[in-house]
Short mmCIF file of C-alpha atoms and ligand atoms in Angstrom, two decimals:
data_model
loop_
_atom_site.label_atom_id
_atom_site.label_comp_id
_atom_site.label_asym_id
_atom_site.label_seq_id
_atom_site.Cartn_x
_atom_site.Cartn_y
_atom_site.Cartn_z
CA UNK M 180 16.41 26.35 -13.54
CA UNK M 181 14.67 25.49 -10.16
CA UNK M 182 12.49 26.97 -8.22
CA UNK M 183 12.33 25.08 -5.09
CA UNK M 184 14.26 26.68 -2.13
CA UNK M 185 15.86 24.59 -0.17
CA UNK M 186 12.82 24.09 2.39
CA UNK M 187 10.74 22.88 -0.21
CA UNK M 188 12.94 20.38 -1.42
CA UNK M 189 13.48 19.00 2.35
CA UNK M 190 9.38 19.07 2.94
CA UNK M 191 9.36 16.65 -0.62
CA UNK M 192 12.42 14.55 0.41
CA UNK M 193 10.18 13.74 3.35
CA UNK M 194 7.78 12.82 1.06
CA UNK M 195 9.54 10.57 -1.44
CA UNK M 196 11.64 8.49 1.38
CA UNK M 197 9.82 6.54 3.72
CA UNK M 198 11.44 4.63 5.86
CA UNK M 199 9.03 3.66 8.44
CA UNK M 200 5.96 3.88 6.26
CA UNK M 201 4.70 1.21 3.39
CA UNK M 202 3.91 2.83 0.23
CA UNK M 203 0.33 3.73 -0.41
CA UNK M 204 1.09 5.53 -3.86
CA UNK M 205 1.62 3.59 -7.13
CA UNK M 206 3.74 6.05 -8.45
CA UNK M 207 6.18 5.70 -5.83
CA UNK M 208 6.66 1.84 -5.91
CA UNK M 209 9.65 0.92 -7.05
CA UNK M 210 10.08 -2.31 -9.71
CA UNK M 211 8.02 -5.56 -8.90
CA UNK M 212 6.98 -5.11 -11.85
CA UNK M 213 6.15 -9.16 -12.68
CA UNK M 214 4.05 -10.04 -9.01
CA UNK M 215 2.24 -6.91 -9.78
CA UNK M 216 1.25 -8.59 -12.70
CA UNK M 217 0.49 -12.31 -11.49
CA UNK M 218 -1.34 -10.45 -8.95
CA UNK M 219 -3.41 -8.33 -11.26
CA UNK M 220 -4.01 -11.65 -12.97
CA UNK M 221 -5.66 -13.71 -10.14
CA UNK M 222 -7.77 -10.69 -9.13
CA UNK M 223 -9.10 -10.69 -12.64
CA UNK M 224 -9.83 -14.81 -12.80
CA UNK M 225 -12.47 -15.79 -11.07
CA UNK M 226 -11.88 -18.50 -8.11
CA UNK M 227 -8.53 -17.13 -7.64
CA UNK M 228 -6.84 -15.76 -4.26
CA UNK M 229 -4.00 -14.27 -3.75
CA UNK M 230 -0.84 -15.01 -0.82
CA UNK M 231 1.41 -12.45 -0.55
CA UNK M 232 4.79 -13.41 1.76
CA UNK M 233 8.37 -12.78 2.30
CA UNK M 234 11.13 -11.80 4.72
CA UNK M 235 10.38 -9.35 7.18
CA UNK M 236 10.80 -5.67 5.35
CA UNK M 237 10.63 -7.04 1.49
CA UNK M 238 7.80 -4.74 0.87
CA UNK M 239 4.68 -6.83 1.17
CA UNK M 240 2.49 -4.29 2.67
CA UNK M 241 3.52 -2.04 0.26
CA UNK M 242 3.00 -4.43 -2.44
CA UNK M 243 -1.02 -4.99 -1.06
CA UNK M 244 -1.34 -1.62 -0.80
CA UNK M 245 -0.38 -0.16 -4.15
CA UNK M 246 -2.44 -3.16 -5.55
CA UNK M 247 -5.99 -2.18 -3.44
CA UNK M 248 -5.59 1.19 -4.80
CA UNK M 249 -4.97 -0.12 -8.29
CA UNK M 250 -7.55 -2.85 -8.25
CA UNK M 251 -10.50 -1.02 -7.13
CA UNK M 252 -12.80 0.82 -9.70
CA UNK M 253 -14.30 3.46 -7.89
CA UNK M 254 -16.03 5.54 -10.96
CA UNK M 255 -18.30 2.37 -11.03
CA UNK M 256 -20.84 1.77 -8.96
CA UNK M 257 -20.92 -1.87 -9.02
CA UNK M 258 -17.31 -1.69 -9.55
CA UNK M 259 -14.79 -3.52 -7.11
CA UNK M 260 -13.82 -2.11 -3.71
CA UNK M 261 -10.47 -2.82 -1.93
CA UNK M 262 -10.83 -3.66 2.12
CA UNK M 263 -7.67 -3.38 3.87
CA UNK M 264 -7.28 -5.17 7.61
CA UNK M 265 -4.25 -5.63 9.76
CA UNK M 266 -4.19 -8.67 11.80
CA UNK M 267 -2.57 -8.65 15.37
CA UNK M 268 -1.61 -11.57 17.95
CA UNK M 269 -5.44 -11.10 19.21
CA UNK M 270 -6.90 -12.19 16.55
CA UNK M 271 -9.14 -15.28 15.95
CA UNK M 272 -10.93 -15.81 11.90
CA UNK M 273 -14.21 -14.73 13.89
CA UNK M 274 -12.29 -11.17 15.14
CA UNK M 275 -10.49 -10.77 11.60
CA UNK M 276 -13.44 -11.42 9.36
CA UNK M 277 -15.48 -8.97 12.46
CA UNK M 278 -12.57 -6.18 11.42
CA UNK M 279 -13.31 -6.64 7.88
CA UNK M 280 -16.95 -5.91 8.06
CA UNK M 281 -16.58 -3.14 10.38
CA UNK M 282 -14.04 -1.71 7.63
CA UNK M 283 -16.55 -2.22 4.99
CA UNK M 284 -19.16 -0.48 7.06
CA UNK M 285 -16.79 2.87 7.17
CA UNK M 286 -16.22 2.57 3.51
CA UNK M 287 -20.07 2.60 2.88
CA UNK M 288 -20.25 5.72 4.61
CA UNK M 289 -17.71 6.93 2.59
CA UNK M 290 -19.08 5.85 0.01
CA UNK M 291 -16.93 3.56 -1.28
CA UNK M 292 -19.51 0.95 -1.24
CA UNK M 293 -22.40 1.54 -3.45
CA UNK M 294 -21.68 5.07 -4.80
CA UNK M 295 -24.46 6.73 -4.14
CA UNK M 296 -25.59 7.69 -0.48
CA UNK M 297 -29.19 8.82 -1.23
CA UNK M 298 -29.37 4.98 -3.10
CA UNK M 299 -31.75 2.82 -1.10
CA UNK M 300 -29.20 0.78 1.62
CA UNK M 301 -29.17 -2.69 -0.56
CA UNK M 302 -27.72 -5.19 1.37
CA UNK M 303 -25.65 -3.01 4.00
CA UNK M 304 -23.91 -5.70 6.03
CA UNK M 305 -25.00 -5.73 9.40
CA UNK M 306 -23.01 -7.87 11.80
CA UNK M 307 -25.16 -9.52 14.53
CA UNK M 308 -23.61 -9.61 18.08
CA UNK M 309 -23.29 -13.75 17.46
CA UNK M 310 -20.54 -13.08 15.30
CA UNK M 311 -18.99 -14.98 12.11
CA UNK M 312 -18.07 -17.96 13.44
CA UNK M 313 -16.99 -20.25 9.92
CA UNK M 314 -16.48 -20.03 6.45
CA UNK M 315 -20.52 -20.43 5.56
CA UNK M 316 -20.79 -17.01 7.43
CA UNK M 317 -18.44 -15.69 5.83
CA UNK M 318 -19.76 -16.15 2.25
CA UNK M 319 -23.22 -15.16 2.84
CA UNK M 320 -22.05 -11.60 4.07
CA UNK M 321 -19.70 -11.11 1.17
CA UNK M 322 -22.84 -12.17 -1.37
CA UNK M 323 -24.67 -9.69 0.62
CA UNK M 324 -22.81 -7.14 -0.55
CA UNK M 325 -23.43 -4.81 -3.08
CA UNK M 326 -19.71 -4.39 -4.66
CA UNK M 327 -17.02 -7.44 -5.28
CA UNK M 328 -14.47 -6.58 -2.59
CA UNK M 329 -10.87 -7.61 -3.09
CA UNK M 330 -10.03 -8.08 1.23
CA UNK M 331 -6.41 -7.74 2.15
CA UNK M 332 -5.68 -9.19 5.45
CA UNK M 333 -1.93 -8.17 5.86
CA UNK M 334 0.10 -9.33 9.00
CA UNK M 335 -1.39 -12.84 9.19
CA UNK M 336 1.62 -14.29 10.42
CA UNK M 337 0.87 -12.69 13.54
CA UNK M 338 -2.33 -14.73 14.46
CA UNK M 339 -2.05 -16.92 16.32
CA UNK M 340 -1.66 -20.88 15.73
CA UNK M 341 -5.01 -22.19 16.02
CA UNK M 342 -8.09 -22.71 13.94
CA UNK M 343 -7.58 -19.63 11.86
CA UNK M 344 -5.44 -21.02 9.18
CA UNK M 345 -7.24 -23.87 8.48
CA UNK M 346 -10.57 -22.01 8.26
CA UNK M 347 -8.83 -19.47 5.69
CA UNK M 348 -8.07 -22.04 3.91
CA UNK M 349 -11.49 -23.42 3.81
CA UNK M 350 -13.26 -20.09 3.32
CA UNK M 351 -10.87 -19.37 -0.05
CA UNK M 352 -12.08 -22.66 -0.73
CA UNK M 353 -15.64 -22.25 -0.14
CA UNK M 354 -14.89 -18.90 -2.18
CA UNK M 355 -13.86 -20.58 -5.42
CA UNK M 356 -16.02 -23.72 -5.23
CA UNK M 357 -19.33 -21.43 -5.09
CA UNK M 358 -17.91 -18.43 -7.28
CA UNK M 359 -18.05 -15.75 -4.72
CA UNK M 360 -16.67 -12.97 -6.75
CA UNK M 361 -14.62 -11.43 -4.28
CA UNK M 362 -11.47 -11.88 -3.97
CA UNK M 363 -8.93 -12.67 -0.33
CA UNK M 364 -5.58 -11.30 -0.37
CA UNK M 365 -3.59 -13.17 2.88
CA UNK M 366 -0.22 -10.90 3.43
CA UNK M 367 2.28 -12.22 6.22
CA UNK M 368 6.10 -13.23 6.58
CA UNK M 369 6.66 -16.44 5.61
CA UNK M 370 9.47 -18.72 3.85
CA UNK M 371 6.64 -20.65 2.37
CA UNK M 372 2.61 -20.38 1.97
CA UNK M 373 2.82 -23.71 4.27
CA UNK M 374 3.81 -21.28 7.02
CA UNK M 375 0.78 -19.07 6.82
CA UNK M 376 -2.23 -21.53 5.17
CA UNK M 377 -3.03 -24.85 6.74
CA UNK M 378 -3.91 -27.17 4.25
CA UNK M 379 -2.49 -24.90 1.46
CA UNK M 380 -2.53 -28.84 -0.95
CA UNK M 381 -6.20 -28.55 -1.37
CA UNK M 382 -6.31 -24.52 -2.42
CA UNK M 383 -2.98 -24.88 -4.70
CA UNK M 384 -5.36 -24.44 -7.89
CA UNK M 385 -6.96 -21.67 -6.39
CA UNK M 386 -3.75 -19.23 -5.03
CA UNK M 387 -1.69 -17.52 -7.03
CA UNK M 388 1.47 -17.47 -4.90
CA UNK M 389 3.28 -14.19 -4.57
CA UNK M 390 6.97 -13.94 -3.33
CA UNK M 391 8.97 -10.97 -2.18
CA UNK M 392 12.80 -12.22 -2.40
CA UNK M 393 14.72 -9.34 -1.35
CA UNK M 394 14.56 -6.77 -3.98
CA UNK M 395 17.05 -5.91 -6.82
CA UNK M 396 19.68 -3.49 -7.07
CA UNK M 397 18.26 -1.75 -10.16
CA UNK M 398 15.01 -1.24 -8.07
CA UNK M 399 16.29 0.00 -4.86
CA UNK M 400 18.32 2.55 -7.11
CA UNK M 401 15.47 3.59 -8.74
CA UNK M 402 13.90 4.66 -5.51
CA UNK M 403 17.31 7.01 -4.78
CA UNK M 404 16.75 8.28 -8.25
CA UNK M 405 13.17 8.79 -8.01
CA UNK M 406 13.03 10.78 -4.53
CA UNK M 407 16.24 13.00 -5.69
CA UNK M 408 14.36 13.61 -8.76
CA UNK M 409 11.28 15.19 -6.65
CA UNK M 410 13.21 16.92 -4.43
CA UNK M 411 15.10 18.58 -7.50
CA UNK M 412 18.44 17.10 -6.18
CA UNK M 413 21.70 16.16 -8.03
CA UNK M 414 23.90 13.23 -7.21
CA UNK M 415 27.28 12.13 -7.61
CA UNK M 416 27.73 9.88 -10.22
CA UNK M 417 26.95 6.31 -9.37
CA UNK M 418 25.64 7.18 -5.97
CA UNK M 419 22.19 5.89 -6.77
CA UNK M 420 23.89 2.12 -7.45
CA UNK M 421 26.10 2.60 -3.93
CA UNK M 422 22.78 2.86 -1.84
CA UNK M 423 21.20 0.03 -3.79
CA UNK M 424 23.88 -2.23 -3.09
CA UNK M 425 24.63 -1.23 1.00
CA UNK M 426 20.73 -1.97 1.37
CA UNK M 427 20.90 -5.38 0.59
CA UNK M 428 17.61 -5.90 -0.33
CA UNK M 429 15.79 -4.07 2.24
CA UNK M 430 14.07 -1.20 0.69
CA UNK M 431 13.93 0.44 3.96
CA UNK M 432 17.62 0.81 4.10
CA UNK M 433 17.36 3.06 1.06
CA UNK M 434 15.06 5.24 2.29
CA UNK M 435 17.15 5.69 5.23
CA UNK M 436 20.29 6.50 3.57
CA UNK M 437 18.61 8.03 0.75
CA UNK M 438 16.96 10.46 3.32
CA UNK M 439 19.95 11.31 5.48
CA UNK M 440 22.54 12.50 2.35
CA UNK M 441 19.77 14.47 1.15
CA UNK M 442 19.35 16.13 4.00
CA UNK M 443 22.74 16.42 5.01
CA UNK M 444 23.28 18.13 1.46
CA UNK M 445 20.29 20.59 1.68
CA UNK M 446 22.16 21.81 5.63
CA UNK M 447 25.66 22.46 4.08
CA UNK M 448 23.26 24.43 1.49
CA UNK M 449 24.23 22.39 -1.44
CA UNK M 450 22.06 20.49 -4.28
CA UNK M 451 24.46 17.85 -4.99
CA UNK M 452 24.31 14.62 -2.88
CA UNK M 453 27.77 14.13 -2.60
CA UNK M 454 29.86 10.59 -1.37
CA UNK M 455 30.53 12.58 1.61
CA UNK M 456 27.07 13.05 2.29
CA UNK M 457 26.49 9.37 2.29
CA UNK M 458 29.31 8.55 4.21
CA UNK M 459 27.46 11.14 6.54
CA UNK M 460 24.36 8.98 6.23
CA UNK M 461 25.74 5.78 7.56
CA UNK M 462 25.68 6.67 11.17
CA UNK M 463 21.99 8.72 10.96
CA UNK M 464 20.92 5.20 8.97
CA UNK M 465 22.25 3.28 11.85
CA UNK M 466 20.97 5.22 14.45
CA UNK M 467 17.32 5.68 13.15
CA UNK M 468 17.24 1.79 11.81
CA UNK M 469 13.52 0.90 13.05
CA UNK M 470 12.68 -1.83 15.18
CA UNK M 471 15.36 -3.07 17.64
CA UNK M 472 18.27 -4.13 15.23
CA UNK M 473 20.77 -1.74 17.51
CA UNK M 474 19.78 -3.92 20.98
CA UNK M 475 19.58 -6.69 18.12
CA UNK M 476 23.32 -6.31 17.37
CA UNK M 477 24.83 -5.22 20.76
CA UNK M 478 23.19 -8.06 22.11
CA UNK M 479 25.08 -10.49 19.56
CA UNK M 480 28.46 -9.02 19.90
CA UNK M 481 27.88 -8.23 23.65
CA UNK M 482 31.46 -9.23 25.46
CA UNK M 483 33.20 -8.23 28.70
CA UNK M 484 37.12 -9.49 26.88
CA UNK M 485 38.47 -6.42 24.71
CA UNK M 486 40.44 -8.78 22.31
CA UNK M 487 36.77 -10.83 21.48
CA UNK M 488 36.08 -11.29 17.79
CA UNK M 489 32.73 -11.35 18.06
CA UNK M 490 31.57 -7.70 15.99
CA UNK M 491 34.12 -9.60 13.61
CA UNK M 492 33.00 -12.90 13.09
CA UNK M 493 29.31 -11.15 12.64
CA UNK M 494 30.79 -9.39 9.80
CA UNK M 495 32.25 -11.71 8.35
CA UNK M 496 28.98 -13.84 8.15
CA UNK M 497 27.24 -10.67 6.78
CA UNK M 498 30.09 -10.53 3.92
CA UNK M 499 30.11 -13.96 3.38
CA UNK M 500 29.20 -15.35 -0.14
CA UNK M 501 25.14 -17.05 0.32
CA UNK M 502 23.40 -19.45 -1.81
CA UNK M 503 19.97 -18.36 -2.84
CA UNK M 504 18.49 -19.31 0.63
CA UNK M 505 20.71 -17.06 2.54
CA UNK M 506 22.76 -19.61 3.86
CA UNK M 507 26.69 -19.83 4.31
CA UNK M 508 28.83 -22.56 5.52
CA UNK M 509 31.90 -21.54 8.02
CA UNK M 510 34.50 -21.58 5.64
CA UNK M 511 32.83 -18.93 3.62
CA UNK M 512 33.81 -16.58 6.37
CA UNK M 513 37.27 -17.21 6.18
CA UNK M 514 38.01 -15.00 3.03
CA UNK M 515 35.71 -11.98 4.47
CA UNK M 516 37.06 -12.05 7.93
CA UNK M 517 40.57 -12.21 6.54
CA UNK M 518 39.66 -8.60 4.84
CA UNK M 519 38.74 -7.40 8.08
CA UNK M 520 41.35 -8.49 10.46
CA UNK M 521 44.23 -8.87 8.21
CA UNK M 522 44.57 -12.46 9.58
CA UNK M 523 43.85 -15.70 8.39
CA UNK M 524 41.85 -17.75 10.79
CA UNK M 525 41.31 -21.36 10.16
CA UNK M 526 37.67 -22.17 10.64
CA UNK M 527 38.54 -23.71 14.02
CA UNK M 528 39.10 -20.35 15.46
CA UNK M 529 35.81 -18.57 14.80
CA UNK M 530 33.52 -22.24 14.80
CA UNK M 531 32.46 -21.29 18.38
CA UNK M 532 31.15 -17.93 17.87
CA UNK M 533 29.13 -18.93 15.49
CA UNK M 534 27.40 -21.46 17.64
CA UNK M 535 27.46 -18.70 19.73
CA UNK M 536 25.51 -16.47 17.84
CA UNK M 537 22.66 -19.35 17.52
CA UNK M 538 22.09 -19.65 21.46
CA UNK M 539 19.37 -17.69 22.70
CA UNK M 540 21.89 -15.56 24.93
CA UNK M 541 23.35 -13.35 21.59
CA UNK M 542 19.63 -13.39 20.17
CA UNK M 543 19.71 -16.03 18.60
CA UNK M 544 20.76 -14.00 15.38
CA UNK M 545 22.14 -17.26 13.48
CA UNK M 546 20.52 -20.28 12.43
CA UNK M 547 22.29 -23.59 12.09
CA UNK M 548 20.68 -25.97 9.32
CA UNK M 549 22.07 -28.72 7.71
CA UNK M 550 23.92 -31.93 8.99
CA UNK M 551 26.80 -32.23 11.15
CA UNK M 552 28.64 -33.17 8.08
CA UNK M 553 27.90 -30.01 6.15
CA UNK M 554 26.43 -27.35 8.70
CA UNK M 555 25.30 -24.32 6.80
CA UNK M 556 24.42 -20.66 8.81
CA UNK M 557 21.68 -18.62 8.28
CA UNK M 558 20.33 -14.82 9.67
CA UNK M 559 17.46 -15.42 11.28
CA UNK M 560 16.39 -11.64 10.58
CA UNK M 561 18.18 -11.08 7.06
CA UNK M 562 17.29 -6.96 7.86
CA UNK M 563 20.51 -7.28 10.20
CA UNK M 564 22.55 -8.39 7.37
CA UNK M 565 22.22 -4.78 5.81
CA UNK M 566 22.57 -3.09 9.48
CA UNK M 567 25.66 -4.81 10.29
CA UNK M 568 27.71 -4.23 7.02
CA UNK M 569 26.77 -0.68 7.59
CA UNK M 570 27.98 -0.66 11.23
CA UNK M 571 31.45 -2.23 10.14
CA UNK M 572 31.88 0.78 7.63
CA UNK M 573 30.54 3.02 10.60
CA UNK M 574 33.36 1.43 13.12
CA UNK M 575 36.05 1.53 9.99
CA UNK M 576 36.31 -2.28 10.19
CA UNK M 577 35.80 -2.25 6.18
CA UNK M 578 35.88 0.35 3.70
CA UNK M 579 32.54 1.81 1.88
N1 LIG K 866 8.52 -1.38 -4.22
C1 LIG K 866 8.93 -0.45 -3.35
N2 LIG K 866 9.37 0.76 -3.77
C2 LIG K 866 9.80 1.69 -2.89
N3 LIG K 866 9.83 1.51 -1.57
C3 LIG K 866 9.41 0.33 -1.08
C4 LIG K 866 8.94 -0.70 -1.94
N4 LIG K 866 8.58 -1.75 -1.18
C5 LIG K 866 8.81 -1.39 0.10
N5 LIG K 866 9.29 -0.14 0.18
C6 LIG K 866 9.71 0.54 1.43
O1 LIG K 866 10.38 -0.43 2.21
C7 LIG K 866 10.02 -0.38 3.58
C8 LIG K 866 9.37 -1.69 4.02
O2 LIG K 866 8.16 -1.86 3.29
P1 LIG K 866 6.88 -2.61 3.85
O3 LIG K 866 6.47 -2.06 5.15
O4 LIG K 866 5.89 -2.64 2.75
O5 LIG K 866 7.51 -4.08 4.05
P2 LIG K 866 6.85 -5.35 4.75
O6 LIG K 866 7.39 -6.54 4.02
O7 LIG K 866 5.39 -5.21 4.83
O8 LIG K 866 7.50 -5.27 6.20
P3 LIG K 866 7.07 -6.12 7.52
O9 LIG K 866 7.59 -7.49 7.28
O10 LIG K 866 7.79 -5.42 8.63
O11 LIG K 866 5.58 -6.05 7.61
C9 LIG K 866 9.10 0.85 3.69
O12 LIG K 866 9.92 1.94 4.04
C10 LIG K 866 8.55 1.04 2.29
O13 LIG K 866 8.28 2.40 2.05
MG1 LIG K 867 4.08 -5.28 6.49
#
């Protein structure tokens, strides 16, 4: 028998779905289990670095996180110590390594660094007003310090192109040539490392490449599981698998819906997340999707003619059948946007919207690639994919 009431089991299903928040908590991250450990690997060989990229919203923050709190050994006081920065479209390698230090300066004082605070200050980093200007810098203040430091620099992607990802390149470089224990941990969105490292050839020995693909359906509905399971809910059979597989991929999609049935259950006083409840969930999910994937998707399907096929054709390309890549040629939409309209258009008919939805008026939200010959479609932000399935169930296009 429980013995939550029904307040207490809202207060923990805000606790186990997050849908705006990376997870700091290894016990709620879901799956992964095989980059956690090639990641745990590298941070345990020496002259090895880690790269951790993806599609926007695979979990890559997440991923760093959970692994700073796992790596570090705190009841040691030589033991490692985890440093994590966020990079914005400021930044410059002399401002990110400057937020690094400052970071390690407020974990001294919490004592993070060198465990105890009466302990005469050995090599406290002290960061002159001139700065850290290249990767020799760099080293000396890490070999200054008193702890190996595992440094996460998450959101890389956002710096901008200039020196910085060469000289990130040359300091993981300088790292492993002159065994610096310490360890750099670059985070960004990327389809490749090429994207984020410049000169990634000459480091390939020394970075263990870490990959979020979208993840699977078994993980997402272990997160449903999981947070029901706190919040000492019951579910309708199979509704765990159903979330998993309208998210797509996108973890954050299952915290959304998994959030708004379970709430929707605990206000018609129930303990059972019910179909209905998740039918419920669609619109709150669609309506609270973060970021701007609503103005994303009015903007795409944005027409002044009633009879347009635009929210159709979108549709379509969200149901259509993808190679690994994420990419779909036209006449994959044919079969998915017969389901929706009851019609069979030949690819003629629909050809133009699609190059619609790749000029910069509608977003762009497609990608062409390929050659004229054999043109193949892409979503340029694969989070819509989820967002606009959801919306055709939402607008009774197609059927849950
Ligand atoms: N392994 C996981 N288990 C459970 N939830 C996860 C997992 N990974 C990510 N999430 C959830 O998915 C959402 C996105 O995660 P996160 O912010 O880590 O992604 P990201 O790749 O860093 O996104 P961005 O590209 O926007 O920086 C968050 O709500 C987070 O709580
Ligand atoms: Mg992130």
């Amino acid at each position: 028998m429980s013995s939550l009431t029904l307040n207490e089991r809202r207060n923990r299903l805000n606790t186990s779905f997050t849908p705006y928040k990376a997870i700091y908590l290894p016990e709620w991250f879901a799956g992964r289990t095989k980059l956690r450990d090639r990641a745990w690997d590298a941070v345990n060989s020496s002259g090895r670095h880690i790269v951790i990229f993806g599609d926007r919203g695979t979990g890559k923050t997440s991923l760093a996180r959970v692994l700073a709190v796992e790596v570090q050994e705190p009841k040691s006081p030589t033991g490692r110590r985890s440093i994590v920065v966020s990079c914005s479209s400021n930044d410059d390698f002399s401002s990110i390594w400057r937020k690094v230090f400052q970071e390690i300066q407020v974990t001294q004082r919490q004592i993070g660094f060198m465990q105890d605070a009466t302990a005469p200050v050995v090599g406290r980093v002290e960061v002159g007003e001139d700065g850290i200007e290249n990767p020799g810098d760099v080293r000396l203040l890490v070999r200054s310090l008193p702890n190996p430091a595992i440094i996460f620099i998450d959101e890389f992607d956002r710096v901008p192109v200039n020196g910085a990802h060469r000289l990130m390149a040359d300091t993981i470089k300088l790292f492993s040539d002159t065994g610096v224990d310490s360890t750099i941990v670059i985070v960004g969105v990327a389809d490749s490392i090429a994207d984020l490292i410049a000169g990634h050839e000459s480091i390939a020995r020394n970075i263990a490449q870490i990959q979020l693909l979208p993840m699977e359906l078994a993980e997402l509905s272990l997160i449903v599981r999981q947070g029901y399971k706190y919040a000492e809910l019951g579910s309708d059979r199979g509704l765990d698998g159903k979330i998993a597989e309208l998210s797509q991929g996108y973890p954050a999609y299952t915290h959304l819906l998994g959030l708004w049935a379970g709430r929707r259950t605990l206000d018609g006083n129930r303990t059972t997340v019910t179909y209905g409840d998740l039918d419920g969930a669609i619109g709150d999910a669609l309506e609270n999707a973060a970021g701007n994937l609503q103005q994303e998707y009015e903007r795409a399907v944005a027409s002044v003619r009633k009879d347009n096929l635009f929210r159709e054709v979108l549709l379509g390309c969200a149901l259509a059948e993808k190679d690994s890549l994420g990419r779909f040629a036209a006449v994959n939409v044919r079969e998915p946007l017969h389901r929706i309209t009851g019609k069979d258009y030949e690819t003629g008919a629909f050809q133009s919207h699609l190059a619609k939805f790749a000029e910069k008026q509608r977003g762009p939200v497609l990608k062409q690639t390929g050659t004229r010959r054999n043109y193949r479609w892409q979503f340029l932000n694969p989070q819509l994919i989820p967002y606009v399935r959801l919306n055709g169930i939402q607008t009774g296009l197609i059927d849950r």
